GROMACS .gro file of C-alpha atoms in nm:
model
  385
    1UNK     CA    1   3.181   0.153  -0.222
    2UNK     CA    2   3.092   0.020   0.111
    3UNK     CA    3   3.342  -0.190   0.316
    4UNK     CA    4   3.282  -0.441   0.622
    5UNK     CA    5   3.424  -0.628   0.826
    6UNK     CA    6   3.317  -0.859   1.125
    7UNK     CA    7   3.513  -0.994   1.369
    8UNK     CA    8   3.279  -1.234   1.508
    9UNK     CA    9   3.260  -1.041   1.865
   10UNK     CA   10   2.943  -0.903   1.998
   11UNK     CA   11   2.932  -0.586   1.748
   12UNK     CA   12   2.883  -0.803   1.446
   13UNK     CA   13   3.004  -0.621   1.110
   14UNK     CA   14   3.146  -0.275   1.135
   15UNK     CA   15   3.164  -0.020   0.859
   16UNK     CA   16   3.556   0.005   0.785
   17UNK     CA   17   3.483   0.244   0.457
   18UNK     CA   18   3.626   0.590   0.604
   19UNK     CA   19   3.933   0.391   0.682
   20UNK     CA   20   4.044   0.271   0.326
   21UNK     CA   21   4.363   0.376   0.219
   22UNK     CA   22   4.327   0.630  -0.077
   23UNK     CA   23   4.641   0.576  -0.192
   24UNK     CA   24   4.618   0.167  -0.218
   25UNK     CA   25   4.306   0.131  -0.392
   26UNK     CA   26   4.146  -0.246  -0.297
   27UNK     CA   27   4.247  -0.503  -0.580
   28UNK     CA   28   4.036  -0.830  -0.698
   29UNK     CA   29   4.171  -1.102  -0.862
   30UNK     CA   30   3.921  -1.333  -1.003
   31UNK     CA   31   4.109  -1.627  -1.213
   32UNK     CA   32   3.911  -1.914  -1.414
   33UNK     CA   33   3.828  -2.192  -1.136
   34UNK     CA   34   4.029  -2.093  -0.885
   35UNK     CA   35   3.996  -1.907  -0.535
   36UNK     CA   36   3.940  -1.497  -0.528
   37UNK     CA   37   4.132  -1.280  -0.380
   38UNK     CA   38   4.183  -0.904  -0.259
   39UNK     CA   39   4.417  -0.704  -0.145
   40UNK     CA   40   4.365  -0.375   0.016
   41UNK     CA   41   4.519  -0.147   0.298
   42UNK     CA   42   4.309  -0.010   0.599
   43UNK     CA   43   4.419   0.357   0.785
   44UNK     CA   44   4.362   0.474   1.087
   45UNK     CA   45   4.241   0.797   1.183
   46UNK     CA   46   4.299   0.854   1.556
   47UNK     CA   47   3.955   0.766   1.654
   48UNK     CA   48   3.909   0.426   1.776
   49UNK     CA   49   4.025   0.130   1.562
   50UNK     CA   50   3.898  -0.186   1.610
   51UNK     CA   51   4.198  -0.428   1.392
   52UNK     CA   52   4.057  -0.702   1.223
   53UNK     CA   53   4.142  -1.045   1.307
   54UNK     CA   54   4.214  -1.374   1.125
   55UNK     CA   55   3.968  -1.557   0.905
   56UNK     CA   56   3.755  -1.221   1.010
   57UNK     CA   57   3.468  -1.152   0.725
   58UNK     CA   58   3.503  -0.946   0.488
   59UNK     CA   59   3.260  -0.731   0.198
   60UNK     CA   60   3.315  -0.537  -0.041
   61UNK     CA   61   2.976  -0.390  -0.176
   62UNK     CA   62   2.861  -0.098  -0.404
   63UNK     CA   63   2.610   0.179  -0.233
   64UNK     CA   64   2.307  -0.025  -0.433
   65UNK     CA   65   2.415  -0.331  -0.201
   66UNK     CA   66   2.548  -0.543  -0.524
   67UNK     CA   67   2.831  -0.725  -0.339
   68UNK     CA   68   3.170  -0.699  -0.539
   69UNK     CA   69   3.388  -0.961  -0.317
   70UNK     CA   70   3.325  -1.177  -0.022
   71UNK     CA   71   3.557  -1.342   0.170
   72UNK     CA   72   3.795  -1.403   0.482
   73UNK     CA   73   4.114  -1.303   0.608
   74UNK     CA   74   4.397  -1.459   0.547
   75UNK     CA   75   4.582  -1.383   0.866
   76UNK     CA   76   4.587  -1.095   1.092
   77UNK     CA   77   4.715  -0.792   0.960
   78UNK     CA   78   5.051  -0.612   1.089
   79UNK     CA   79   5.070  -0.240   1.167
   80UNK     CA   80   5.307  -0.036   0.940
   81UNK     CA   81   5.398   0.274   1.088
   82UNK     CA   82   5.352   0.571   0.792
   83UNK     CA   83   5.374   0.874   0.975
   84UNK     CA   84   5.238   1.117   1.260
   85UNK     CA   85   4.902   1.266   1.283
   86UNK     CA   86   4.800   1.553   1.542
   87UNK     CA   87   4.778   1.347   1.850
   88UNK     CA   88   4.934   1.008   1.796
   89UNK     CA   89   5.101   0.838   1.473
   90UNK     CA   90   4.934   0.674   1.237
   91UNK     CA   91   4.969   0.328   1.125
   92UNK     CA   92   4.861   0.092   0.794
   93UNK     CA   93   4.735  -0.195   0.794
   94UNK     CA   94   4.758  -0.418   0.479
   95UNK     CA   95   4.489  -0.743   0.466
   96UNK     CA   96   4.492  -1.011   0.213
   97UNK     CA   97   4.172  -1.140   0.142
   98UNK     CA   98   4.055  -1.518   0.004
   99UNK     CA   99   3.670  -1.564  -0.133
  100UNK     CA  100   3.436  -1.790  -0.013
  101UNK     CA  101   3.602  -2.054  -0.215
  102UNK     CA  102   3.830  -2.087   0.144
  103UNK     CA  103   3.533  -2.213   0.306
  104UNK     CA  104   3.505  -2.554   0.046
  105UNK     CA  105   3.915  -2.647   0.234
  106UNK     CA  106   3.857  -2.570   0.580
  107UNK     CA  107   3.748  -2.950   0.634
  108UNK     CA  108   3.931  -3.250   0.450
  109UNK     CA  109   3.715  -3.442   0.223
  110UNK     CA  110   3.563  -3.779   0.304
  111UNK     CA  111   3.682  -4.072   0.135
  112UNK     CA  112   3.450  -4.214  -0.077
  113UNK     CA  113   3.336  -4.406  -0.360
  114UNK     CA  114   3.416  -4.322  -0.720
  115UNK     CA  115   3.163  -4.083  -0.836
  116UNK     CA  116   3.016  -4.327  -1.126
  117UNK     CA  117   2.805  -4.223  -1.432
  118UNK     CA  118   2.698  -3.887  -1.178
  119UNK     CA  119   2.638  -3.530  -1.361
  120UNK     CA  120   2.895  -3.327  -1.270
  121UNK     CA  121   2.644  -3.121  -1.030
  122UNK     CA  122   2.583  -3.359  -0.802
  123UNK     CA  123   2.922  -3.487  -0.770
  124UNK     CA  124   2.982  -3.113  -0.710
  125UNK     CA  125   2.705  -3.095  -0.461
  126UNK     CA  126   2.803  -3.408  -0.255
  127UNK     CA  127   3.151  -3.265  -0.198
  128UNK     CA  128   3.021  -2.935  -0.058
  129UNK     CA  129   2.792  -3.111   0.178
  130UNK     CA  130   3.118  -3.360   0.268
  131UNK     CA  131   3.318  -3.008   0.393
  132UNK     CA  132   3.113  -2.708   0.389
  133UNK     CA  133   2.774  -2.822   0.487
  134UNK     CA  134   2.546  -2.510   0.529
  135UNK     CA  135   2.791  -2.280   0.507
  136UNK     CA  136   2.742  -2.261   0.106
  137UNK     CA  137   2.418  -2.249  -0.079
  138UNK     CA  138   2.450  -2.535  -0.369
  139UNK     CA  139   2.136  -2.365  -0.571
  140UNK     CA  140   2.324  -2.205  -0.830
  141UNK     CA  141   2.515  -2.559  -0.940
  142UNK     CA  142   2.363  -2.727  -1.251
  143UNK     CA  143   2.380  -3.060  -1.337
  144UNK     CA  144   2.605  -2.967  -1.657
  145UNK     CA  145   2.679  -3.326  -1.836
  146UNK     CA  146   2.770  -3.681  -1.695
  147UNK     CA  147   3.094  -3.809  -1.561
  148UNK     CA  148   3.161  -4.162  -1.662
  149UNK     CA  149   3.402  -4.189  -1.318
  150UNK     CA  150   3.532  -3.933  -1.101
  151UNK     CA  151   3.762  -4.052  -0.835
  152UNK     CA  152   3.809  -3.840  -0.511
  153UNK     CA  153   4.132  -3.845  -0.355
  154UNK     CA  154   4.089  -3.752   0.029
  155UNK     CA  155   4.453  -3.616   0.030
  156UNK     CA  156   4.352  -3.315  -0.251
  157UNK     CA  157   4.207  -2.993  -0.124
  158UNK     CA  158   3.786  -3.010  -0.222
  159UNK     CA  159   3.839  -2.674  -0.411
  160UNK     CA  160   4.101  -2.842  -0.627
  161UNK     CA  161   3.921  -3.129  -0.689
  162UNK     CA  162   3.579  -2.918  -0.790
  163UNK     CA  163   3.802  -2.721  -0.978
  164UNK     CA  164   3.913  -3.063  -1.191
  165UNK     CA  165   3.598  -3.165  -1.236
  166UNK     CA  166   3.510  -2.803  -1.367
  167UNK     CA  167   3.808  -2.836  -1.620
  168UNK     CA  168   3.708  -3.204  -1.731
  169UNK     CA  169   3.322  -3.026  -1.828
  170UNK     CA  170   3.439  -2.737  -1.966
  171UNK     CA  171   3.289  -2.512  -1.686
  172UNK     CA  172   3.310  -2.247  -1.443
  173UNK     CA  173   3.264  -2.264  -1.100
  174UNK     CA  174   3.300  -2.014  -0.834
  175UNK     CA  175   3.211  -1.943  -0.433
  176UNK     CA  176   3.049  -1.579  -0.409
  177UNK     CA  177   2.793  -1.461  -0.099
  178UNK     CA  178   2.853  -1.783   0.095
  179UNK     CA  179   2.694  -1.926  -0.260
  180UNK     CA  180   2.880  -2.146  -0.528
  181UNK     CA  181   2.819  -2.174  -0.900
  182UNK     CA  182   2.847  -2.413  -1.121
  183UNK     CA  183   2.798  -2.343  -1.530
  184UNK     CA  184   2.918  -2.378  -1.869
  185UNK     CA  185   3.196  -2.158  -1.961
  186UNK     CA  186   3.024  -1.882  -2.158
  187UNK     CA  187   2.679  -1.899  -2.000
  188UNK     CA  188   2.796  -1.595  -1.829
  189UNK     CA  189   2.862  -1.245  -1.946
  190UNK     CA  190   2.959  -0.872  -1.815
  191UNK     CA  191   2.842  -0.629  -2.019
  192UNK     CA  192   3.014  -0.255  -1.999
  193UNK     CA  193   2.856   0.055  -2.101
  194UNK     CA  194   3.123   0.277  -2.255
  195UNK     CA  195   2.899   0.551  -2.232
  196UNK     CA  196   2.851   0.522  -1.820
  197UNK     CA  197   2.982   0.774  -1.634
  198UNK     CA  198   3.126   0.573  -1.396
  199UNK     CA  199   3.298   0.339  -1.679
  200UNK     CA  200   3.648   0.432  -1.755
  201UNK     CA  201   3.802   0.244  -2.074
  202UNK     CA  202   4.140   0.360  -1.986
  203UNK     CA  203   4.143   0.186  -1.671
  204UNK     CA  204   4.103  -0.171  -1.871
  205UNK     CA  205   4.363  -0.372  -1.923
  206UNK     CA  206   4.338  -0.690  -2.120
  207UNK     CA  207   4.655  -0.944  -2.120
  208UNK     CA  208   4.717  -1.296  -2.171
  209UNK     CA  209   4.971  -1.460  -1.968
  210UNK     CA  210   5.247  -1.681  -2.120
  211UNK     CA  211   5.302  -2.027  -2.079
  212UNK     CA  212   5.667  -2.118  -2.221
  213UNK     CA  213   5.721  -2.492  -2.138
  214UNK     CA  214   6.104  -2.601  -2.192
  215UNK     CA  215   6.035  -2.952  -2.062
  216UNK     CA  216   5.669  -3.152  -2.085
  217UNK     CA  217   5.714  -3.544  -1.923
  218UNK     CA  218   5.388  -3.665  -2.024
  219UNK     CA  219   5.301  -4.028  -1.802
  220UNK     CA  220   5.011  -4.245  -1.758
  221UNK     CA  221   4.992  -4.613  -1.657
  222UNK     CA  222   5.233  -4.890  -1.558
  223UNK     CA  223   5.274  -5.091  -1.882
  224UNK     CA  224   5.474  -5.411  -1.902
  225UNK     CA  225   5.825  -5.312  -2.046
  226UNK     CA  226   6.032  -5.578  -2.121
  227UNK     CA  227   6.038  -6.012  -2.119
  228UNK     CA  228   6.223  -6.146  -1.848
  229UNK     CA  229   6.374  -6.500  -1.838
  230UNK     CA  230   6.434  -6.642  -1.495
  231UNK     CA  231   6.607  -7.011  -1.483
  232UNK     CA  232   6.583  -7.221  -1.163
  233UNK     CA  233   6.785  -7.524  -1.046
  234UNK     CA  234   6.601  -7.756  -0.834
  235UNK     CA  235   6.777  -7.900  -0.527
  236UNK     CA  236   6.529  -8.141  -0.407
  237UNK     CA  237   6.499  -7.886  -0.064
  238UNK     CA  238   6.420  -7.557  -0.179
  239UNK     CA  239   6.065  -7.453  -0.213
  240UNK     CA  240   6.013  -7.073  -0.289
  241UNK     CA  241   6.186  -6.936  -0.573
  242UNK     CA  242   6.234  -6.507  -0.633
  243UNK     CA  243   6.191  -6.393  -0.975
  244UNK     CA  244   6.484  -6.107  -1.072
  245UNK     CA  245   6.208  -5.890  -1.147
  246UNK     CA  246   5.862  -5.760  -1.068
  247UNK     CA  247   5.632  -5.901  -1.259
  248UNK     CA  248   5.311  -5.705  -1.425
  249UNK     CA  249   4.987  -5.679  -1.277
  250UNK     CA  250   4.717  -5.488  -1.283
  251UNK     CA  251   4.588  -5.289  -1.004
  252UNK     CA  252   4.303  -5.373  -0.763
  253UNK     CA  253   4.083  -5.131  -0.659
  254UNK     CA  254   3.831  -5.122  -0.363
  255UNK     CA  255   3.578  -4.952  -0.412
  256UNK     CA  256   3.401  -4.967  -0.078
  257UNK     CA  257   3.494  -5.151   0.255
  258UNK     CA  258   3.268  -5.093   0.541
  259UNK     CA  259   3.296  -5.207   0.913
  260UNK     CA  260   2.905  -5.034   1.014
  261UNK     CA  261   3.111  -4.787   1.290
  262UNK     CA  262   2.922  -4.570   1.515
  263UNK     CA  263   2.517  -4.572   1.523
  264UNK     CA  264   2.425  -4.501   1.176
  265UNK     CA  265   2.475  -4.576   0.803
  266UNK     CA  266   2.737  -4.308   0.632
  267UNK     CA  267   2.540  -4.098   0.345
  268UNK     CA  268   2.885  -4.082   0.159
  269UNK     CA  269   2.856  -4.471   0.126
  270UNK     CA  270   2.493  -4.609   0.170
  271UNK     CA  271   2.144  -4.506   0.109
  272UNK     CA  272   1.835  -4.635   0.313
  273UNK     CA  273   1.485  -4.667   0.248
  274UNK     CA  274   1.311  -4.764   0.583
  275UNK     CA  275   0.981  -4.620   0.648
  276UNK     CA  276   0.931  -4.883   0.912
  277UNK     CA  277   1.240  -4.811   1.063
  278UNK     CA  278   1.348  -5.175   1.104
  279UNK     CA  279   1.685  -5.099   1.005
  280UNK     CA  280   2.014  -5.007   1.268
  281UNK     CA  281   2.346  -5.036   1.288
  282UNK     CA  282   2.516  -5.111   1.647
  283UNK     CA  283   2.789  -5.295   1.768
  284UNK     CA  284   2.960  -5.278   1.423
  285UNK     CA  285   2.666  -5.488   1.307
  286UNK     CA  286   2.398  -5.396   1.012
  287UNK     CA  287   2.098  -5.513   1.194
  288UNK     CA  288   1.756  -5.545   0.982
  289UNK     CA  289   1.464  -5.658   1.206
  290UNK     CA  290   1.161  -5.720   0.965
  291UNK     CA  291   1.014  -5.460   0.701
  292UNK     CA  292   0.675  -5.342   0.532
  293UNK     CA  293   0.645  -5.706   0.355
  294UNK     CA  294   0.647  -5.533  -0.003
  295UNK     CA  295   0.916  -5.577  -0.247
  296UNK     CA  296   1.155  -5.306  -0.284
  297UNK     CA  297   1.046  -5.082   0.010
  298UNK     CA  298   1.326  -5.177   0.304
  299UNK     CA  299   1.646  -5.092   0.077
  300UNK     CA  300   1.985  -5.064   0.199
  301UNK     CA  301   2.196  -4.947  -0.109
  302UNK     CA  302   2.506  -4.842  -0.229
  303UNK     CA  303   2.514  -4.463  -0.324
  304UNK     CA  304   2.715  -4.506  -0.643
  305UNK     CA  305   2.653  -4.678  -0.927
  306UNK     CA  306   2.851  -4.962  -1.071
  307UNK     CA  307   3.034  -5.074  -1.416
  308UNK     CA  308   2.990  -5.449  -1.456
  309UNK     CA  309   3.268  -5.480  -1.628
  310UNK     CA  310   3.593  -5.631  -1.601
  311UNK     CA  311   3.627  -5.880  -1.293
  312UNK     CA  312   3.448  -5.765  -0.954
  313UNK     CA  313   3.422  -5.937  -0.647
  314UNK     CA  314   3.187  -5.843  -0.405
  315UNK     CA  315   3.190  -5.965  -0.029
  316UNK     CA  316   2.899  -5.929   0.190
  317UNK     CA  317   2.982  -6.011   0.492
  318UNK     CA  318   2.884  -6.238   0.751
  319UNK     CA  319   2.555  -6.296   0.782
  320UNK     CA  320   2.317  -6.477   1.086
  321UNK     CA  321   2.017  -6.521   1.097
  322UNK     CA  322   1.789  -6.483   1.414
  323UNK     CA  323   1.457  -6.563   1.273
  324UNK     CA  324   1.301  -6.662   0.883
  325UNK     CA  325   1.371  -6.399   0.687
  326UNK     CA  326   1.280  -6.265   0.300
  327UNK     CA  327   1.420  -6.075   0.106
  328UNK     CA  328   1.791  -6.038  -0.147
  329UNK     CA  329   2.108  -5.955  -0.006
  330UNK     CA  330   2.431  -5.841  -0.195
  331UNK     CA  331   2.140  -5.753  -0.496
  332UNK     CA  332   2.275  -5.577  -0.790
  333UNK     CA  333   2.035  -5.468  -1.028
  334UNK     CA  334   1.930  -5.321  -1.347
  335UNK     CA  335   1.633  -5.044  -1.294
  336UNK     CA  336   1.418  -5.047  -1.005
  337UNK     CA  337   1.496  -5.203  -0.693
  338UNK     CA  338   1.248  -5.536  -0.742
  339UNK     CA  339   1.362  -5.879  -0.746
  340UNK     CA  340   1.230  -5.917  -1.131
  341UNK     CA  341   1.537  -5.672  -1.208
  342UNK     CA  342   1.810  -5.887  -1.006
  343UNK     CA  343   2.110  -5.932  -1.207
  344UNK     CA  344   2.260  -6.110  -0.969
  345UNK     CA  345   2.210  -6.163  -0.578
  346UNK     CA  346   2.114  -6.401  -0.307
  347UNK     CA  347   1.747  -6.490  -0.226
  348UNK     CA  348   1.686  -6.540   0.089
  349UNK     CA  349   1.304  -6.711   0.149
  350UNK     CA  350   1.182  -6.827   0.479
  351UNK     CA  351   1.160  -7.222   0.501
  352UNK     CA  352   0.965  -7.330   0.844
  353UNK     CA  353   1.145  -7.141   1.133
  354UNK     CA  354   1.475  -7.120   0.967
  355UNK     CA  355   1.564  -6.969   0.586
  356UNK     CA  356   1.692  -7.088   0.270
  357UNK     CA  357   1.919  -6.926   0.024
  358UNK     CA  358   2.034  -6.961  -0.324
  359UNK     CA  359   2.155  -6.748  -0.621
  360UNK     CA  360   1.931  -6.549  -0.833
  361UNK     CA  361   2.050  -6.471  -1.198
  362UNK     CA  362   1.870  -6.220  -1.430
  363UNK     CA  363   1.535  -6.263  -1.175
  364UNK     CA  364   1.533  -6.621  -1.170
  365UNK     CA  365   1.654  -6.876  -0.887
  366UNK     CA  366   1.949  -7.048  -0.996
  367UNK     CA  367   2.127  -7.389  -0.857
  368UNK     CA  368   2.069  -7.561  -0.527
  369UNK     CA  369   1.914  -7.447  -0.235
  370UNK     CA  370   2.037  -7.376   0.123
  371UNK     CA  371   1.863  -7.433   0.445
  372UNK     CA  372   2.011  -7.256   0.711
  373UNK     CA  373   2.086  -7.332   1.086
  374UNK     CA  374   2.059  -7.100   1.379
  375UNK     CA  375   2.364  -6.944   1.537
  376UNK     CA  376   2.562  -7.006   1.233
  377UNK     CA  377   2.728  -6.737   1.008
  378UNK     CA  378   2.730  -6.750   0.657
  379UNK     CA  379   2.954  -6.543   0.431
  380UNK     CA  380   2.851  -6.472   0.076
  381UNK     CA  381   3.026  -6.364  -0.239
  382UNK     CA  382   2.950  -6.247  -0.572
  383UNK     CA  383   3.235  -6.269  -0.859
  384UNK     CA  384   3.099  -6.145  -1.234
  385UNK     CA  385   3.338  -6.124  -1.521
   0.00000   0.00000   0.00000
């Protein structure tokens, strides 16, 4: 067993091994979908001692170089004083480890969209990028099965939240050589060899750990709980009236507001297709200057995917126009990005040297037709139901 340690100084990872304390043998605790950890005690020797440092790295590796743990340090470890040696005393050093799963909470999330009709992978894979960018290889996360909606709350550590979404999928997922994985519970075993020397049964120990609930308080949504009857005497003066209670209502959600800060489109919110690079953002302003001419090949869209169900509104904006323009804006569609598979948008064609709009419905113009006017704004909206 091989142990390192680097304190990210000039000497890069030093071999700690000779320094292990016999008598504290190095503990890993591995539990289903949630962070690593290891515990261990360092001694030194009377030769020079180099004490690790906070969120120093850490590996714990067999002599064939099969890694057994990898991870950082919690917090810099105090000296305990156990004795004297021949020329000056001699001191331990306990260090509590976490696994690379610390890496995934070192950055808040993002706030985002809900993750809508996404496999589980790649809403797995989009929070990793949000926090940990290259710091952890995403090849060993499968796609696993699809989420209908996933919502991402900002305020919840990422590892928690992958660790939900692992729970909701039935899978595993765990952070390992600056690698996370992703799987099925079960696509994974550990087979042991009761005839290796090096295996010893006695040192197994199996146990399930209890879960005695005296109280559950089970809760979901606000539901309308009683009738309320309000009477109101009109004076011939008064004009606002306050019910006794509350009323009922269901929630709004926004999904997405944007305001186009800084020079660039966010990945967590929009996706662009721009091979003529006519699209920029500046000044809090999406700017589109022209395109390739073909249908479908300048795209701005949204990165999630959306439920028509219920009642939406959409708002896009403000909109001017600087010269005749073509193309939909505020599209939403059903397959491919063409205006054949418009649900429901605005179609903007040019008309001389200014531009006319109206609605498009299922890929077909619908009601009357707008001419526009230079220097004027014009704010659209989509409601569907």
């Amino acid at each position: 067993m091989i142990l390192s340690i680097d304190n990210f100084d000039i000497s890069g990872p030093r071999d700690y091994t000779r320094l292990l304390d016999g008598t504290f043998t190095p503990k890993v605790v591995r539990r289903l979908n949630e962070a690593a950890t290891m515990d261990l005690a360092l001694v030194t020797d009377g030769t020079a001692f180099f004490a690790p440092v906070e969120n120093a790295r850490v590996v714990l590796q067999r002599s064939d170089g099969a890694k057994l743990f990898t991870g950082y340090l919690a917090g810099a470890p105090e000296p305990e004083c156990v004795g004297e040696g021949e020329r000056r005393p001699v001191y331990r050093y306990k260090l509590h480890v976490l696994g690379d799963e610390s890496l995934l909470d070192r950055k808040p999330t993002t706030w985002r969209a809900p993750f809508t009709r996404r496999t589980v992978g790649s809403a797995v894979r989009e929070l990793v990028k949000d926090v940990g960018g290259r710091s952890l290889r995403t090849d060993g996360v499968q796609d696993v099965e699809t989420l209908v909606s996933y919502v991402s709350d900002p305020q919840v550590k990422c590892s928690a939240q992958i660790a939900t979404m692992a729970r909701l999928a039935r899978c595993v997922y765990r952070a390992h050589d600056e690698a996370i994985s992703f799987s099925p519970i079960g696509s994974t075993r550990h087979m042991i060899d009761e005839t290796d020397v090096d295996v010893t049964p006695a040192s197994f120990n199996a146990r399930v750990e209890p879960e005695v609930l005296n109280d559950i308080t089970v809760t979901g949504r606000v539901e309308p709980l009683a009738y309320v009857k309000d009477y109101f005497l009109g004076d011939g003066y008064t004009l606002q009236y306050n019910l006794s209670e509350l009323p009922f209502a269901r929630r709004n959600l926004t999904m997405v507001e944007e305001e186009y800060a800084g020079t660039a489109l966010r990945a967590q919110y929009w996706a662009l297709q721009d091979a003529s690079a006519k699209v920029s953002v500046a000044g809090g302003k999406l700017k589109v200057a022209g395109g390739t001419g073909v249908d479908g090949a300048t795209v701005v869209s949204f990165v999630e995917q959306m439920e028509l169900g219920g009642a939406t509104m959409l708002q896009h904006g403000d909109v001017t126009f600087t010269a005749s323009s073509d193309g939909v804006i505020g599209g939403l569609y059903s397959g491919g990005i063409t205006a054949a598979n418009c649900v429901a948008g605005f179609r903007v064609t040019k008309s001389g040297a200014q531009s006319a709009i109206q609605a498009v419905v299922n890929g077909v113009a619908n009601g009357a037709s707008m001419t526009t006017v230079s220097g004027r704004r014009y704010s659209m909206t989509t409601r569907f139901y």
